[in-house]
mmCIF file of C-alpha atoms in Angstrom:
data_model
loop_
_atom_site.group_PDB
_atom_site.id
_atom_site.type_symbol
_atom_site.label_atom_id
_atom_site.label_comp_id
_atom_site.label_asym_id
_atom_site.label_seq_id
_atom_site.Cartn_x
_atom_site.Cartn_y
_atom_site.Cartn_z
ATOM 1 C CA MET J 1483 0.000 0.000 0.000
ATOM 2 C CA GLN J 1484 1.302 3.481 -0.896
ATOM 3 C CA PRO J 1485 0.014 7.052 -0.653
ATOM 4 C CA ALA J 1486 -1.531 8.610 -3.756
ATOM 5 C CA ALA J 1487 0.085 11.801 -5.087
ATOM 6 C CA ALA J 1488 -2.141 14.818 -4.398
ATOM 7 C CA LYS J 1489 -2.384 18.577 -4.938
ATOM 8 C CA TRP J 1490 -4.363 20.971 -2.760
ATOM 9 C CA TYR J 1491 -5.579 24.585 -2.755
ATOM 10 C CA ASP J 1492 -7.479 26.885 -0.428
ATOM 11 C CA ARG J 1493 -10.657 28.895 -1.045
ATOM 12 C CA ARG J 1494 -12.793 31.122 1.187
ATOM 13 C CA ASP J 1495 -15.251 28.388 2.238
ATOM 14 C CA SER J 1496 -13.562 25.143 1.117
ATOM 15 C CA VAL J 1497 -10.274 23.330 0.678
ATOM 16 C CA PHE J 1498 -9.791 21.207 -2.442
ATOM 17 C CA ILE J 1499 -7.576 18.141 -2.748
ATOM 18 C CA GLU J 1500 -7.067 16.283 -6.001
ATOM 19 C CA PHE J 1501 -5.674 12.769 -5.791
ATOM 20 C CA CYS J 1502 -3.864 11.977 -9.032
ATOM 21 C CA VAL J 1503 -4.838 8.354 -9.610
ATOM 22 C CA GLU J 1504 -5.824 7.062 -13.030
ATOM 23 C CA ASP J 1505 -8.488 4.422 -13.540
ATOM 24 C CA SER J 1506 -9.385 4.330 -9.849
ATOM 25 C CA LYS J 1507 -11.742 1.715 -8.425
ATOM 26 C CA ASP J 1508 -13.104 0.994 -4.982
ATOM 27 C CA VAL J 1509 -12.722 4.674 -3.998
ATOM 28 C CA GLN J 1510 -13.419 5.352 -0.337
ATOM 29 C CA VAL J 1511 -13.305 8.820 1.206
ATOM 30 C CA ASN J 1512 -14.134 9.332 4.870
ATOM 31 C CA PHE J 1513 -14.598 12.844 6.235
ATOM 32 C CA ASP J 1514 -14.279 13.627 9.927
ATOM 33 C CA LYS J 1515 -14.197 17.015 11.701
ATOM 34 C CA SER J 1516 -10.424 17.236 11.974
ATOM 35 C CA LYS J 1517 -9.195 14.523 9.598
ATOM 36 C CA PHE J 1518 -10.040 12.592 6.488
ATOM 37 C CA SER J 1519 -8.899 9.440 4.754
ATOM 38 C CA PHE J 1520 -8.724 8.359 1.135
ATOM 39 C CA SER J 1521 -8.179 4.934 -0.383
ATOM 40 C CA CYS J 1522 -8.558 3.322 -3.787
ATOM 41 C CA VAL J 1523 -7.158 0.794 -6.203
ATOM 42 C CA SER J 1524 -5.721 2.187 -9.436
ATOM 43 C CA GLY J 1525 -4.294 1.224 -12.798
ATOM 44 C CA THR J 1526 -4.058 -2.090 -14.558
ATOM 45 C CA ASP J 1527 -1.674 -3.340 -11.856
ATOM 46 C CA ASP J 1528 -4.297 -2.752 -9.118
ATOM 47 C CA ILE J 1529 -2.009 -0.621 -6.988
ATOM 48 C CA LYS J 1530 -3.550 0.084 -3.571
ATOM 49 C CA HIS J 1531 -3.388 3.690 -2.339
ATOM 50 C CA GLN J 1532 -4.162 5.010 1.105
ATOM 51 C CA ASN J 1533 -3.819 8.519 2.541
ATOM 52 C CA ALA J 1534 -4.797 9.778 5.990
ATOM 53 C CA VAL J 1535 -4.579 13.451 6.898
ATOM 54 C CA GLU J 1536 -4.892 15.302 10.191
ATOM 55 C CA LEU J 1537 -6.245 18.618 8.900
ATOM 56 C CA PHE J 1538 -5.018 22.121 9.725
ATOM 57 C CA GLY J 1539 -8.560 23.242 10.589
ATOM 58 C CA GLU J 1540 -11.956 21.700 11.101
ATOM 59 C CA ILE J 1541 -14.376 20.794 8.316
ATOM 60 C CA ASP J 1542 -18.082 20.056 8.036
ATOM 61 C CA PRO J 1543 -18.127 16.320 7.201
ATOM 62 C CA LYS J 1544 -21.752 16.368 6.011
ATOM 63 C CA GLU J 1545 -21.091 19.170 3.482
ATOM 64 C CA SER J 1546 -17.785 17.737 2.213
ATOM 65 C CA LYS J 1547 -17.875 15.731 -1.014
ATOM 66 C CA HIS J 1548 -15.724 13.922 -3.551
ATOM 67 C CA ARG J 1549 -15.957 13.196 -7.276
ATOM 68 C CA ARG J 1550 -14.138 10.519 -9.248
ATOM 69 C CA THR J 1551 -12.992 10.925 -12.845
ATOM 70 C CA ASP J 1552 -10.885 8.628 -15.013
ATOM 71 C CA ARG J 1553 -7.741 10.597 -14.118
ATOM 72 C CA SER J 1554 -8.251 11.694 -10.510
ATOM 73 C CA VAL J 1555 -10.447 11.987 -7.437
ATOM 74 C CA LEU J 1556 -11.315 15.538 -6.391
ATOM 75 C CA CYS J 1557 -12.317 16.152 -2.777
ATOM 76 C CA CYS J 1558 -14.041 19.315 -1.595
ATOM 77 C CA LEU J 1559 -13.661 19.805 2.156
ATOM 78 C CA ARG J 1560 -16.170 22.392 3.410
ATOM 79 C CA LYS J 1561 -14.546 24.544 6.116
ATOM 80 C CA ALA J 1562 -16.247 24.702 9.505
ATOM 81 C CA GLU J 1563 -15.095 28.352 9.697
ATOM 82 C CA PRO J 1564 -15.491 29.958 6.244
ATOM 83 C CA GLY J 1565 -13.247 32.944 5.587
ATOM 84 C CA LYS J 1566 -10.319 31.600 7.610
ATOM 85 C CA SER J 1567 -7.339 30.757 5.412
ATOM 86 C CA TRP J 1568 -5.333 27.579 5.769
ATOM 87 C CA PRO J 1569 -1.578 28.134 5.303
ATOM 88 C CA ARG J 1570 -1.173 24.369 4.896
ATOM 89 C CA LEU J 1571 -3.419 21.327 4.611
ATOM 90 C CA THR J 1572 -1.980 19.314 7.469
ATOM 91 C CA LYS J 1573 -2.039 19.972 11.188
ATOM 92 C CA ASP J 1574 1.679 19.197 11.453
ATOM 93 C CA LYS J 1575 4.247 21.387 9.731
ATOM 94 C CA ALA J 1576 6.128 18.286 8.527
ATOM 95 C CA LYS J 1577 6.253 18.003 4.734
ATOM 96 C CA CYS J 1578 4.399 15.111 3.137
ATOM 97 C CA ASN J 1579 6.290 13.905 0.067
ATOM 98 C CA TRP J 1580 3.021 12.893 -1.651
ATOM 99 C CA LEU J 1581 1.381 16.324 -1.214
ATOM 100 C CA SER J 1582 1.993 19.563 -3.135
ATOM 101 C CA VAL J 1583 0.285 22.925 -3.610
ATOM 102 C CA ASP J 1584 -1.836 23.293 -6.742
ATOM 103 C CA PHE J 1585 -0.482 26.661 -7.884
ATOM 104 C CA ASN J 1586 -2.648 26.605 -11.034
ATOM 105 C CA ASN J 1587 -5.753 26.916 -8.852
ATOM 106 C CA TRP J 1588 -4.311 28.844 -5.921
ATOM 107 C CA LYS J 1589 -5.757 32.322 -5.334
ATOM 108 C CA ASP J 1590 -4.912 34.820 -2.603
ATOM 109 C CA TRP J 1591 -8.561 35.445 -1.802
ATOM 110 C CA GLU J 1592 -7.631 37.117 1.510
ATOM 111 C CA ASP J 1593 -6.397 40.154 -0.436
ATOM 112 C CA ASP J 1594 -9.867 40.744 -1.945
ATOM 113 C CA SER J 1595 -11.141 43.471 0.348
ATOM 114 C CA ASP J 1596 -14.717 44.745 0.435
ATOM 115 C CA GLU J 1597 -13.337 48.296 0.589
ATOM 116 C CA ASP J 1598 -11.777 47.970 -2.852
ATOM 117 C CA LEU J 1599 -15.013 46.638 -4.291
ATOM 118 C CA SER J 1600 -17.115 49.380 -2.739
ATOM 119 C CA SER J 1601 -14.789 52.064 -4.123
ATOM 120 C CA PHE J 1602 -15.154 50.510 -7.544
ATOM 121 C CA ASP J 1603 -18.945 50.509 -7.160
ATOM 122 C CA LYS J 1604 -18.855 54.185 -6.165
ATOM 123 C CA PHE J 1605 -16.697 55.003 -9.174
ATOM 124 C CA SER J 1606 -19.075 53.122 -11.511
ATOM 125 C CA GLU J 1607 -22.069 54.928 -10.018
ATOM 126 C CA MET J 1608 -20.375 58.285 -10.464
ATOM 127 C CA MET J 1609 -19.459 57.538 -14.081
ATOM 128 C CA ASN J 1610 -23.036 56.457 -14.845
ATOM 129 C CA SER J 1611 -24.512 59.581 -13.265
ATOM 130 C CA MET J 1612 -22.309 61.777 -15.440
ATOM 131 C CA GLY J 1613 -23.770 60.502 -18.687
ATOM 132 C CA GLY J 1614 -20.986 60.168 -21.189
ATOM 133 C CA ASP J 1615 -22.202 59.843 -24.730
ATOM 134 C CA ASP J 1616 -21.105 63.376 -25.577
ATOM 135 C CA LEU J 1617 -17.442 64.307 -25.542
ATOM 136 C CA PRO J 1618 -16.721 67.654 -23.829
ATOM 137 C CA ASP J 1619 -15.502 70.546 -25.938
ATOM 138 C CA LEU J 1620 -11.736 70.865 -25.828
ATOM 139 C CA ASP J 1621 -12.116 74.499 -24.728
ATOM 140 C CA GLY J 1622 -13.887 73.331 -21.551
ATOM 141 C CA ALA J 1623 -11.653 70.306 -20.882
ATOM 142 C CA ASP J 1624 -10.055 71.876 -17.806
ATOM 143 C CA ASP J 1625 -13.499 72.628 -16.350
ATOM 144 C CA GLU J 1626 -14.618 69.016 -16.977
ATOM 145 C CA CYS J 1627 -11.438 67.689 -15.321
ATOM 146 C CA GLU J 1628 -12.020 69.866 -12.271
ATOM 147 C CA LYS J 1629 -15.683 68.795 -12.145
ATOM 148 C CA LEU J 1630 -14.683 65.118 -12.346
ATOM 149 C CA SER J 1631 -12.076 65.556 -9.586
ATOM 150 C CA LYS J 1632 -14.645 67.191 -7.281
ATOM 151 C CA GLN J 1633 -17.129 64.364 -7.892
ATOM 152 C CA MET J 1634 -14.461 61.755 -7.167
ATOM 153 C CA ILE J 1635 -13.661 63.518 -3.887
ATOM 154 C CA ASN J 1636 -17.385 63.708 -2.999
ATOM 155 C CA TYR J 1637 -17.786 59.963 -3.612
ATOM 156 C CA GLY J 1638 -14.706 59.257 -1.475
ATOM 157 C CA ILE J 1639 -12.730 57.704 -4.313
ATOM 158 C CA ILE J 1640 -9.758 60.047 -3.954
#
């Protein structure tokens, strides 16, 4: 029995783990609050894989799921505390040689602040209220620039 190679990535409300096993059969995934286990048989040689992980944080076992494809098994672990990032998958800091970060799917969602989005919404609202089909006369361009600057200040954008 050997561990299956896997990649993982973090999202706001879930953690995803993809076990890279082709032609898997007899897939078993067990979710618990602070750990989960994976096992299967793969390939034409019927290689047995088994992985057990003590998780960094807690999950909701009832909301966690898995899906098998011909090339892999994707597990979605629903976080018990959404919005809390996981710096690693495992409770221990020790490196697992079968586990790596899935950088193709990784996203620093923590950096998405609501303040930035609300400023963008304010800017969009201001631009819509100004109209905009007609281009200002070049002679009055300085006046339009000053008017735009004042509106941006009023909306709290600058």
